[in-house]
Short mmCIF file of C-alpha atoms in Angstrom, two decimals:
data_model
loop_
_atom_site.label_atom_id
_atom_site.label_comp_id
_atom_site.label_asym_id
_atom_site.label_seq_id
_atom_site.Cartn_x
_atom_site.Cartn_y
_atom_site.Cartn_z
CA MET Y 1 161.20 -85.38 31.83
CA ALA Y 2 159.89 -88.08 34.09
CA ARG Y 3 161.70 -91.39 34.37
CA LEU Y 4 160.10 -94.36 36.03
CA THR Y 5 162.58 -97.07 37.23
CA LEU Y 6 161.43 -100.70 36.43
CA ASP Y 7 164.02 -102.55 38.38
CA ASP Y 8 167.58 -102.30 40.07
CA ASP Y 9 169.28 -103.65 37.21
CA GLY Y 10 169.23 -100.45 35.02
CA PHE Y 11 165.85 -100.70 33.18
CA ARG Y 12 163.92 -97.52 33.10
CA LEU Y 13 160.98 -96.03 31.25
CA ASP Y 14 161.21 -92.57 29.75
CA GLU Y 15 157.66 -91.13 29.64
CA GLY Y 16 158.79 -88.02 27.74
CA SER Y 17 160.17 -90.00 24.76
CA HIS Y 18 158.40 -93.26 25.20
CA GLU Y 19 161.63 -94.89 25.19
CA LEU Y 20 162.80 -97.93 27.41
CA CYS Y 21 166.32 -97.41 28.41
CA ARG Y 22 169.25 -99.44 29.96
CA GLY Y 23 172.68 -98.02 29.94
CA SER Y 24 173.38 -96.65 26.53
CA ARG Y 25 170.70 -98.87 24.83
CA ARG Y 26 167.39 -96.84 24.04
CA ILE Y 27 164.20 -98.71 22.34
CA ARG Y 28 161.53 -96.33 21.43
CA LEU Y 29 158.13 -98.25 22.23
CA ALA Y 30 155.03 -97.78 19.79
CA GLU Y 31 152.07 -95.86 21.47
CA LYS Y 32 150.17 -98.85 22.61
CA PRO Y 33 153.03 -101.10 24.04
CA PHE Y 34 153.97 -97.85 25.90
CA ARG Y 35 150.59 -97.18 27.31
CA VAL Y 36 150.38 -101.01 28.31
CA LEU Y 37 153.57 -100.66 30.28
CA LEU Y 38 152.63 -97.33 31.97
CA ALA Y 39 149.39 -98.88 33.08
CA LEU Y 40 151.17 -102.03 34.58
CA LYS Y 41 153.74 -99.92 36.26
CA LYS Y 42 151.13 -97.71 37.94
CA ALA Y 43 149.31 -100.63 39.11
CA ASP Y 44 152.44 -101.49 41.22
CA GLY Y 45 152.17 -105.19 40.91
CA SER Y 46 148.31 -105.52 40.90
CA VAL Y 47 146.45 -107.12 37.99
CA VAL Y 48 145.49 -104.93 35.32
CA THR Y 49 142.52 -106.49 33.57
CA ARG Y 50 142.22 -106.86 29.78
CA ASP Y 51 139.01 -104.79 29.78
CA VAL Y 52 140.87 -101.97 31.59
CA LEU Y 53 143.78 -102.03 29.10
CA ARG Y 54 141.23 -101.84 26.20
CA LYS Y 55 139.79 -98.84 27.76
CA ARG Y 56 143.22 -97.25 28.10
CA LEU Y 57 144.13 -98.05 24.50
CA TRP Y 58 141.02 -97.39 22.51
CA SER Y 59 137.82 -95.00 22.80
CA ASP Y 60 134.50 -96.48 23.02
CA ASP Y 61 133.75 -95.47 19.33
CA THR Y 62 136.84 -97.42 18.12
CA PHE Y 63 135.98 -100.82 16.23
CA VAL Y 64 138.91 -103.05 16.00
CA ASP Y 65 139.89 -106.58 17.02
CA PHE Y 66 140.57 -105.55 20.61
CA ASP Y 67 141.88 -109.00 21.77
CA ASN Y 68 144.36 -109.62 18.92
CA ASN Y 69 145.62 -106.01 18.85
CA LEU Y 70 146.12 -105.96 22.65
CA ASN Y 71 147.90 -109.42 22.39
CA SER Y 72 150.18 -107.90 19.78
CA ALA Y 73 150.88 -104.80 21.92
CA VAL Y 74 151.87 -106.99 25.03
CA THR Y 75 154.09 -109.05 22.80
CA SER Y 76 155.86 -106.08 21.39
CA LEU Y 77 156.43 -104.78 24.88
CA ARG Y 78 157.84 -108.18 26.07
CA ARG Y 79 160.15 -108.22 23.12
CA ALA Y 80 161.46 -104.86 24.01
CA LEU Y 81 162.18 -105.84 27.58
CA GLY Y 82 163.76 -109.17 26.58
CA ASP Y 83 160.87 -110.99 28.26
CA SER Y 84 158.44 -113.80 27.46
CA ALA Y 85 155.06 -115.23 28.61
CA ALA Y 86 156.63 -118.62 28.99
CA ALA Y 87 159.44 -117.45 31.45
CA PRO Y 88 158.11 -114.12 32.70
CA ARG Y 89 160.60 -111.79 34.38
CA TYR Y 90 158.39 -108.51 34.04
CA ILE Y 91 154.96 -109.18 32.73
CA GLU Y 92 152.93 -112.08 33.92
CA THR Y 93 149.78 -113.37 32.02
CA ILE Y 94 146.85 -113.96 34.17
CA PRO Y 95 144.85 -116.15 31.81
CA ARG Y 96 141.46 -114.98 30.89
CA VAL Y 97 142.02 -111.93 33.09
CA GLY Y 98 144.76 -109.65 32.28
CA TYR Y 99 148.31 -108.90 33.22
CA ARG Y 100 150.62 -107.80 36.00
CA LEU Y 101 154.17 -106.37 36.33
CA LEU Y 102 156.18 -108.77 38.47
CA ALA Y 103 158.33 -107.82 41.50
CA ARG Y 104 160.37 -104.63 40.90
CA LYS Y 105 163.49 -105.65 42.84
CA ARG Y 106 164.76 -108.29 40.30
CA SER Y 107 167.79 -108.36 38.28
CA LEU Y 108 167.30 -109.18 34.46
CA GLY Y 109 169.97 -111.84 34.44
CA SER Y 110 170.03 -114.19 31.29
CA ARG Y 111 166.71 -114.94 29.66
CA ARG Y 112 166.36 -118.54 28.45
CA SER Y 113 165.00 -119.18 24.87
CA LEU Y 114 161.64 -120.49 24.65
CA ALA Y 115 162.07 -124.38 24.64
CA LEU Y 116 158.95 -124.73 22.51
CA TRP Y 117 159.84 -122.19 19.80
CA ALA Y 118 163.09 -124.17 19.57
CA VAL Y 119 160.94 -127.30 18.79
CA GLY Y 120 158.98 -125.15 16.29
CA THR Y 121 162.17 -123.81 14.30
CA VAL Y 122 164.42 -126.70 14.69
CA LEU Y 123 162.24 -129.80 14.36
CA MET Y 124 158.95 -128.46 12.78
CA THR Y 125 156.04 -126.47 13.57
CA ILE Y 126 154.06 -129.23 15.15
CA ALA Y 127 152.78 -129.22 18.65
CA VAL Y 128 152.01 -132.82 18.80
CA ALA Y 129 155.68 -133.25 18.57
CA GLY Y 130 156.31 -130.70 21.21
CA VAL Y 131 155.21 -130.64 24.72
CA SER Y 132 151.65 -131.59 24.08
CA MET Y 133 151.53 -135.33 24.08
CA TRP Y 134 153.75 -135.49 27.17
CA SER Y 135 151.60 -132.79 28.93
CA ARG Y 136 151.36 -133.77 32.63
CA PRO Y 137 152.63 -136.24 34.96
CA ASP Y 138 150.12 -138.86 35.68
CA ALA Y 139 148.06 -138.17 38.84
CA PRO Y 140 147.94 -141.69 40.28
CA GLU Y 141 150.89 -142.87 42.38
CA SER Y 142 151.83 -146.42 41.91
CA ALA Y 143 150.83 -148.53 44.99
CA ALA Y 144 153.74 -150.66 44.43
CA LEU Y 145 156.19 -148.13 45.85
CA SER Y 146 157.35 -149.35 49.19
CA PRO Y 147 156.18 -147.45 52.34
CA ALA Y 148 159.72 -148.10 53.84
CA ARG Y 149 161.13 -145.57 51.17
CA PRO Y 150 159.34 -142.36 52.14
CA GLN Y 151 162.29 -140.41 50.79
CA ALA Y 152 161.91 -141.91 47.45
CA LEU Y 153 158.22 -141.26 47.43
CA SER Y 154 159.04 -137.51 48.29
CA LEU Y 155 161.39 -137.37 45.54
CA ILE Y 156 158.97 -138.67 43.01
CA ARG Y 157 156.15 -136.20 44.17
CA ARG Y 158 158.85 -133.58 43.93
CA GLY Y 159 159.70 -134.53 40.28
CA LYS Y 160 156.23 -134.64 39.28
CA TYR Y 161 155.61 -131.19 40.78
CA LEU Y 162 158.67 -129.88 38.86
CA HIS Y 163 157.66 -131.62 35.65
CA ALA Y 164 154.19 -130.03 35.70
CA ARG Y 165 155.64 -126.66 36.56
CA TYR Y 166 157.94 -126.95 33.54
CA LEU Y 167 154.91 -127.43 31.47
CA THR Y 168 153.50 -124.15 32.47
CA GLY Y 169 156.62 -122.35 30.99
CA ARG Y 170 158.67 -121.73 34.21
CA GLY Y 171 162.05 -123.00 32.53
CA ASN Y 172 164.00 -125.72 31.48
CA GLU Y 173 165.89 -125.97 34.63
CA ASP Y 174 162.63 -127.45 36.16
CA LEU Y 175 162.70 -130.23 33.62
CA LEU Y 176 166.38 -131.20 34.33
CA ALA Y 177 165.64 -131.07 38.00
CA ALA Y 178 162.63 -133.45 37.60
CA ARG Y 179 164.75 -135.93 35.90
CA ALA Y 180 167.43 -135.70 38.70
CA ALA Y 181 164.75 -136.22 41.34
CA PHE Y 182 163.36 -139.48 39.41
CA ARG Y 183 166.98 -140.66 39.07
CA GLU Y 184 167.68 -140.16 42.90
CA ALA Y 185 164.38 -141.88 43.93
CA PHE Y 186 165.26 -145.03 41.86
CA ALA Y 187 168.46 -145.14 43.42
CA LEU Y 188 166.93 -145.25 46.87
CA ASP Y 189 164.18 -147.66 45.74
CA PRO Y 190 165.33 -149.72 42.65
CA GLY Y 191 162.63 -152.18 42.94
CA HIS Y 192 159.79 -150.24 41.57
CA ALA Y 193 158.96 -148.85 38.33
CA MET Y 194 157.38 -145.37 38.86
CA ALA Y 195 160.59 -143.47 39.07
CA LEU Y 196 161.90 -145.05 35.78
CA ALA Y 197 158.54 -144.54 33.93
CA GLU Y 198 158.68 -140.80 35.06
CA GLU Y 199 162.03 -140.35 33.92
CA GLY Y 200 161.07 -141.82 30.51
CA ASP Y 201 158.41 -139.24 30.09
CA VAL Y 202 160.94 -136.41 31.00
CA LEU Y 203 163.30 -137.60 28.65
CA MET Y 204 160.81 -137.35 25.96
CA ASP Y 205 160.12 -133.85 26.96
CA MET Y 206 163.88 -133.03 26.96
CA SER Y 207 164.14 -134.48 23.45
CA PHE Y 208 161.20 -132.06 22.16
CA ALA Y 209 162.56 -129.25 24.28
CA GLY Y 210 165.95 -129.37 22.48
CA LEU Y 211 167.87 -130.16 25.65
CA ILE Y 212 169.10 -133.23 23.98
CA VAL Y 213 169.58 -134.70 20.53
CA PHE Y 214 166.19 -135.80 19.69
CA ARG Y 215 167.19 -139.42 18.62
CA ASP Y 216 169.40 -139.77 21.71
CA GLY Y 217 166.71 -138.57 24.00
CA VAL Y 218 163.91 -140.99 22.74
CA THR Y 219 166.68 -143.65 22.74
CA GLN Y 220 167.31 -143.14 26.34
CA ALA Y 221 163.54 -142.90 27.26
CA ARG Y 222 163.13 -146.29 25.54
CA ALA Y 223 165.81 -147.73 27.54
CA VAL Y 224 164.54 -146.62 30.86
CA SER Y 225 161.02 -147.59 29.94
CA GLU Y 226 162.06 -151.05 29.20
CA ARG Y 227 163.66 -151.37 32.63
CA ALA Y 228 160.29 -150.00 34.26
CA LEU Y 229 158.40 -152.75 32.27
CA SER Y 230 160.71 -155.48 33.54
CA VAL Y 231 159.49 -154.72 37.10
CA GLU Y 232 155.88 -153.55 36.08
CA PRO Y 233 154.94 -155.14 32.92
CA GLU Y 234 151.74 -153.05 32.53
CA ASN Y 235 153.13 -149.52 33.56
CA VAL Y 236 151.11 -147.07 31.30
CA PRO Y 237 153.52 -144.30 30.90
CA ALA Y 238 156.28 -146.74 30.00
CA LEU Y 239 154.05 -148.42 27.51
CA ARG Y 240 153.19 -145.20 26.10
CA VAL Y 241 156.93 -143.98 25.72
CA MET Y 242 157.52 -147.63 24.02
CA ALA Y 243 154.81 -146.88 21.55
CA MET Y 244 156.19 -143.47 20.52
CA ALA Y 245 159.72 -144.83 20.38
CA ALA Y 246 158.77 -147.52 17.83
CA LEU Y 247 157.04 -144.70 15.88
CA PHE Y 248 159.72 -142.32 15.94
CA LEU Y 249 162.82 -144.26 16.05
CA ASP Y 250 161.82 -147.27 13.87
CA TRP Y 251 159.01 -145.88 11.81
CA ASP Y 252 157.15 -149.10 12.80
CA LEU Y 253 153.59 -148.58 12.90
CA ALA Y 254 152.71 -152.10 13.80
CA ALA Y 255 154.79 -152.08 16.80
CA SER Y 256 153.76 -148.72 17.89
CA ARG Y 257 150.07 -149.97 17.77
CA LYS Y 258 150.92 -153.21 19.82
CA TRP Y 259 152.44 -151.04 22.59
CA LEU Y 260 149.62 -148.61 22.49
CA ASP Y 261 146.96 -151.43 22.71
CA ARG Y 262 148.72 -152.40 26.03
CA ALA Y 263 148.79 -148.96 27.34
CA THR Y 264 145.02 -148.11 26.57
CA ALA Y 265 143.71 -151.59 27.99
CA GLY Y 266 143.64 -150.67 31.55
CA ALA Y 267 141.25 -148.12 33.33
CA SER Y 268 144.21 -146.35 34.46
CA ALA Y 269 145.09 -145.24 30.84
CA GLN Y 270 142.17 -142.89 30.75
CA ASP Y 271 144.29 -139.68 30.81
CA ALA Y 272 144.93 -137.01 28.11
CA ARG Y 273 148.40 -138.13 27.55
CA THR Y 274 147.62 -141.60 26.48
CA ALA Y 275 144.80 -140.39 24.31
CA LEU Y 276 147.15 -137.94 22.66
CA ALA Y 277 149.72 -140.67 22.13
CA ALA Y 278 146.92 -142.78 20.29
CA ALA Y 279 146.01 -139.53 18.16
CA THR Y 280 149.83 -139.28 17.40
CA TYR Y 281 149.93 -142.96 16.16
CA PHE Y 282 146.70 -142.59 13.85
CA SER Y 283 148.00 -139.13 12.61
CA ALA Y 284 151.30 -140.76 11.42
CA ALA Y 285 149.37 -143.48 10.01
CA GLY Y 286 147.26 -141.00 7.97
CA ASP Y 287 143.92 -141.92 9.67
CA HIS Y 288 142.98 -138.31 10.47
CA GLU Y 289 139.57 -139.03 11.44
CA ALA Y 290 140.79 -141.53 14.21
CA ALA Y 291 143.40 -139.00 15.24
CA ILE Y 292 140.81 -136.23 15.78
CA ALA Y 293 138.65 -138.43 17.64
CA GLU Y 294 141.45 -139.29 20.18
CA ALA Y 295 142.60 -135.79 20.35
CA GLU Y 296 139.01 -134.48 21.18
CA ARG Y 297 138.86 -137.15 23.87
CA ALA Y 298 142.13 -135.82 25.26
CA VAL Y 299 140.67 -132.44 25.25
CA ALA Y 300 137.65 -133.69 27.18
CA LEU Y 301 139.93 -135.36 29.78
CA ASP Y 302 141.97 -132.12 30.01
CA PRO Y 303 139.95 -129.28 28.94
CA ALA Y 304 142.11 -126.55 30.55
CA ALA Y 305 145.45 -127.71 28.69
CA TYR Y 306 145.97 -125.23 26.12
CA TYR Y 307 148.57 -127.51 24.59
CA VAL Y 308 146.23 -130.35 24.07
CA ARG Y 309 144.01 -128.08 22.19
CA ALA Y 310 147.05 -127.01 20.12
CA ASP Y 311 147.38 -130.67 19.04
CA LEU Y 312 143.77 -130.90 18.19
CA ALA Y 313 144.26 -127.88 16.01
CA PHE Y 314 147.06 -129.62 14.14
CA PHE Y 315 145.02 -132.81 13.54
CA TYR Y 316 142.14 -130.55 12.12
CA LEU Y 317 144.59 -128.91 9.87
CA ALA Y 318 145.99 -132.40 8.65
CA ALA Y 319 142.36 -133.44 7.77
CA GLY Y 320 141.66 -130.19 5.97
CA LEU Y 321 139.28 -129.07 8.47
CA ASN Y 322 140.61 -125.50 8.41
CA GLU Y 323 137.62 -123.59 10.03
CA ARG Y 324 137.75 -125.85 13.08
CA ALA Y 325 141.60 -125.63 13.11
CA ALA Y 326 141.49 -121.74 13.35
CA GLU Y 327 138.81 -121.74 16.00
CA GLU Y 328 140.71 -124.18 18.07
CA ALA Y 329 144.06 -122.19 17.41
CA THR Y 330 142.18 -119.03 18.66
CA ARG Y 331 141.06 -120.75 21.81
CA VAL Y 332 144.72 -121.38 22.59
CA ILE Y 333 145.96 -117.88 21.92
CA GLU Y 334 143.19 -116.46 24.04
CA VAL Y 335 144.81 -118.39 27.02
CA ALA Y 336 148.53 -118.38 25.84
CA PRO Y 337 148.92 -115.44 23.59
CA GLU Y 338 152.66 -116.23 23.14
CA PHE Y 339 152.37 -120.01 22.43
CA PRO Y 340 154.07 -120.34 19.02
CA PRO Y 341 152.62 -123.19 17.67
CA ALA Y 342 149.21 -121.89 17.95
CA HIS Y 343 150.04 -118.83 15.85
CA VAL Y 344 151.75 -121.13 13.27
CA PHE Y 345 148.44 -123.15 13.05
CA ALA Y 346 146.48 -119.81 12.89
CA VAL Y 347 148.47 -118.75 10.00
CA LEU Y 348 148.21 -122.02 8.11
CA ALA Y 349 144.28 -122.25 8.77
CA ASN Y 350 143.51 -118.61 8.08
CA GLU Y 351 145.70 -118.74 4.99
CA ARG Y 352 143.74 -121.63 3.48
CA LEU Y 353 140.52 -119.83 4.36
CA ALA Y 354 141.80 -116.71 2.63
CA ARG Y 355 141.51 -114.74 5.99
CA TRP Y 356 144.34 -112.68 5.45
CA ASP Y 357 143.93 -110.20 8.28
CA GLU Y 358 143.88 -112.92 10.63
CA ALA Y 359 146.73 -114.80 9.29
CA ALA Y 360 148.84 -111.79 9.29
CA GLN Y 361 148.08 -110.88 12.77
CA SER Y 362 149.70 -114.35 13.92
CA ALA Y 363 152.53 -113.84 11.49
CA GLN Y 364 153.27 -110.60 13.05
CA VAL Y 365 153.27 -111.96 16.50
CA LEU Y 366 155.76 -114.83 15.40
CA LEU Y 367 158.07 -112.09 13.88
CA HIS Y 368 158.09 -110.10 17.14
CA MET Y 369 158.84 -113.16 19.11
CA GLY Y 370 161.57 -114.25 17.06
CA TRP Y 371 163.34 -110.90 16.29
CA ALA Y 372 165.91 -109.47 18.46
CA PRO Y 373 164.40 -106.72 20.69
CA GLY Y 374 164.13 -103.31 18.95
CA THR Y 375 164.89 -104.54 15.61
CA GLU Y 376 161.65 -105.40 14.11
CA PRO Y 377 161.40 -104.54 10.43
CA GLU Y 378 159.67 -101.21 9.77
CA ARG Y 379 158.81 -102.30 6.22
CA ILE Y 380 156.14 -104.41 7.37
CA ASP Y 381 154.16 -101.79 9.17
CA GLY Y 382 151.25 -100.92 6.87
CA ALA Y 383 151.84 -103.74 4.38
CA GLU Y 384 149.08 -105.80 3.02
CA PRO Y 385 148.17 -108.71 5.24
CA LYS Y 386 149.06 -111.13 2.33
CA ASP Y 387 152.52 -109.70 2.16
CA VAL Y 388 153.02 -109.86 5.92
CA VAL Y 389 152.55 -113.56 5.73
CA ALA Y 390 154.92 -114.00 2.85
CA PHE Y 391 157.49 -111.82 4.62
CA TRP Y 392 157.03 -114.18 7.72
CA ARG Y 393 157.51 -117.24 5.86
CA HIS Y 394 160.72 -116.15 3.88
CA TRP Y 395 162.09 -114.84 7.17
CA ASP Y 396 161.44 -117.99 8.91
CA LEU Y 397 163.13 -120.02 6.04
CA GLU Y 398 166.28 -117.70 6.28
CA ARG Y 399 166.29 -118.16 10.06
CA ILE Y 400 166.34 -121.84 9.76
CA ARG Y 401 169.13 -121.71 7.29
CA THR Y 402 171.31 -119.70 9.63
CA ARG Y 403 170.92 -122.43 12.27
CA ALA Y 404 172.59 -125.03 10.02
CA GLU Y 405 175.47 -125.63 12.26
CA ALA Y 406 173.46 -125.93 15.52
CA VAL Y 407 171.18 -128.82 14.47
CA SER Y 408 171.52 -132.31 12.92
CA ALA Y 409 171.33 -132.87 9.21
CA GLY Y 410 167.90 -134.60 9.54
CA GLU Y 411 166.37 -132.19 11.58
CA LEU Y 412 167.51 -129.33 9.37
CA ALA Y 413 166.49 -131.01 6.08
CA LEU Y 414 163.03 -131.67 7.54
CA SER Y 415 162.62 -128.11 8.77
CA LEU Y 416 163.61 -126.68 5.26
CA GLY Y 417 161.40 -129.08 3.48
CA LEU Y 418 158.37 -128.00 5.41
CA ARG Y 419 159.31 -124.32 4.74
CA HIS Y 420 159.91 -124.62 1.11
CA ALA Y 421 156.55 -126.69 0.82
CA ALA Y 422 154.62 -123.78 2.57
CA LEU Y 423 156.33 -121.31 0.07
CA GLY Y 424 155.36 -123.42 -2.90
CA ASN Y 425 158.94 -124.25 -3.85
CA ARG Y 426 157.98 -127.95 -4.61
CA ALA Y 427 161.24 -129.35 -6.06
CA GLN Y 428 163.31 -127.81 -3.25
CA ALA Y 429 160.91 -129.28 -0.70
CA LEU Y 430 161.18 -132.68 -2.08
CA ASP Y 431 164.91 -132.53 -2.19
CA HIS Y 432 165.13 -131.71 1.31
CA LEU Y 433 162.37 -134.22 2.42
CA GLU Y 434 164.45 -136.97 0.59
CA LEU Y 435 167.73 -135.76 2.46
CA ALA Y 436 165.58 -136.06 5.72
CA PHE Y 437 164.76 -139.60 4.82
CA ALA Y 438 168.42 -140.45 4.16
CA HIS Y 439 169.43 -139.01 7.60
CA ARG Y 440 166.57 -140.75 9.04
CA ALA Y 441 164.89 -137.75 10.84
CA PRO Y 442 162.42 -139.50 13.33
CA LEU Y 443 159.54 -136.92 12.70
CA LEU Y 444 159.50 -137.74 9.05
CA VAL Y 445 157.12 -140.33 10.27
CA PHE Y 446 154.32 -137.51 10.05
CA LEU Y 447 154.74 -137.22 6.22
CA PRO Y 448 150.89 -137.96 5.86
CA SER Y 449 149.89 -135.19 8.29
CA PHE Y 450 151.94 -132.16 7.87
CA PRO Y 451 149.68 -129.65 6.61
CA GLU Y 452 152.41 -127.79 4.92
CA LEU Y 453 152.91 -130.77 2.65
CA TYR Y 454 149.34 -130.81 1.45
CA THR Y 455 150.19 -129.56 -2.14
CA LEU Y 456 152.99 -132.35 -2.65
CA ARG Y 457 150.51 -135.21 -2.04
CA SER Y 458 150.07 -135.62 -5.82
CA GLU Y 459 153.76 -135.64 -6.62
CA PRO Y 460 155.20 -139.02 -7.53
CA ARG Y 461 158.21 -138.34 -5.42
CA PHE Y 462 156.29 -137.66 -2.36
CA GLU Y 463 154.20 -140.86 -2.72
CA LYS Y 464 157.27 -142.86 -3.38
CA LEU Y 465 158.88 -141.37 -0.19
CA LEU Y 466 155.93 -141.92 1.84
CA GLN Y 467 155.81 -145.63 0.77
CA ARG Y 468 159.57 -145.94 1.75
CA VAL Y 469 159.04 -144.55 5.33
CA HIS Y 470 155.86 -146.53 6.06
CA ARG Y 471 156.30 -149.81 4.26
CA GLY Y 472 160.21 -150.26 4.47
CA GLY Y 473 160.68 -148.49 7.75
CA ILE Y 474 164.03 -147.32 8.93
CA GLY Y 475 165.80 -150.32 7.76
CA SER Y 476 165.39 -149.46 4.00
CA ALA Y 477 166.72 -146.04 4.69
CA LEU Y 478 169.40 -144.82 2.26
CA SER Y 479 173.03 -144.40 3.42
CA ALA Y 480 173.67 -140.87 4.75
CA PRO Y 481 174.72 -138.69 1.76
CA ASP Y 482 177.78 -136.43 1.87
CA ILE Y 483 177.29 -133.98 4.54
CA ARG Y 484 178.57 -131.20 1.93
CA SER Y 485 175.45 -131.60 0.11
CA PRO Y 486 174.67 -128.59 -2.35
CA LEU Y 487 171.33 -128.40 -0.39
CA PHE Y 488 173.29 -126.87 2.45
CA PRO Y 489 176.00 -124.66 0.96
CA GLY Y 490 178.46 -123.63 3.23
CA ALA Y 491 177.00 -125.72 6.07
CA ALA Y 492 179.38 -128.29 7.85
CA LEU Y 493 176.75 -130.65 9.16
CA VAL Y 494 177.34 -133.50 11.50
CA ASP Y 495 174.60 -136.06 11.46
CA VAL Y 496 174.08 -136.91 15.19
CA GLU Y 497 170.71 -138.32 14.87
#
């Protein structure tokens, strides 16, 4: 019985039993994930194209959706290895080409959780409130930085590099290191705004990635942006952060629009992030046509950024343009097959279009990504596509409930409200949304846009809630209810927002 060692840390592949073994742990691989791993192993670090894998997995006379089925096989394999596309230790995705097995002499170590997946499960399934709008550090460097401070300039360049690398899924440590670099640069050269403005952008990403309590992170981002503007009043990144802080922290659409008008006034504002910030504002305001126009402009400015396209899919969903949303989500999945928001949007769009096979494929990917390795439920194998989608929705709701002690009350209430709405539990959804309002959940400002809430728009309770968020703003919010709310039985919540 042949055994092929995968690394020096104990992982090995048993070809005879199709099992992945490490110590006493044994995970039996399904046929296609096993054949993918064998092909990658035998390539010894070289890229194996998707076409080659297709021919290895299916005969020429087989008619299936090769791309989605191959994506599912690779996802299952990564789950068994405890690996992910966002932070690959074994299997690296070569966009639009194929995959390769990374260096064999590598210890597994501890695997970081997907930051964006944490955003999707704790805050909501919304890419626009994830990494997307804070996608890439601005390319131009401020001419105001003194040439007498070359070390500060070097630190800023390093911070930008680390920030950009974080956005490729390399790890949260890059985001933290980027912030440290910007802070050190400002300490060396406190007379200029660039380091502060860049730190503000990083703090926004840290908030969305779950590295800092959301409200605290955005509050800190606003503070450093205010300092940047005191030095350079028209600094575009700082103005953009101020616009989003007014939107999320204050629910103040008028103030957010004023900051955005300043941010978009100059030629230097012609970048994808600023366009996405404008789209975000319009989406919160319920102007879906304007949101789509800005998001499409963002895609034109940065067509290779899959997270920008994911935002566009969200805006299409909010406008009820389900066909276009499904197409955009599919484009994202083609280049980033394990990007969770794209699969969530694909489920929503295809569910609305009654394309249950396509919806079930993305639901299964999300299940495999969220389950512990080797514990995926066997009962979904062979189930009807519509039942697979329903199974994922109920599983996702239960998973959020189990995280009750790990998140703030506002975040939890909003997440549960969205999931109950998607399941058709109207009364429970409205109860949780009202609790999210009472706890001032910042992202409740997107009430007009969450596609999960579409069926609630005719409800008087929903309309009243929408008016309270957008007309009264945060100042009219209810006082926080008793944290022993019956909506969260057994959960001792701390409102840290």
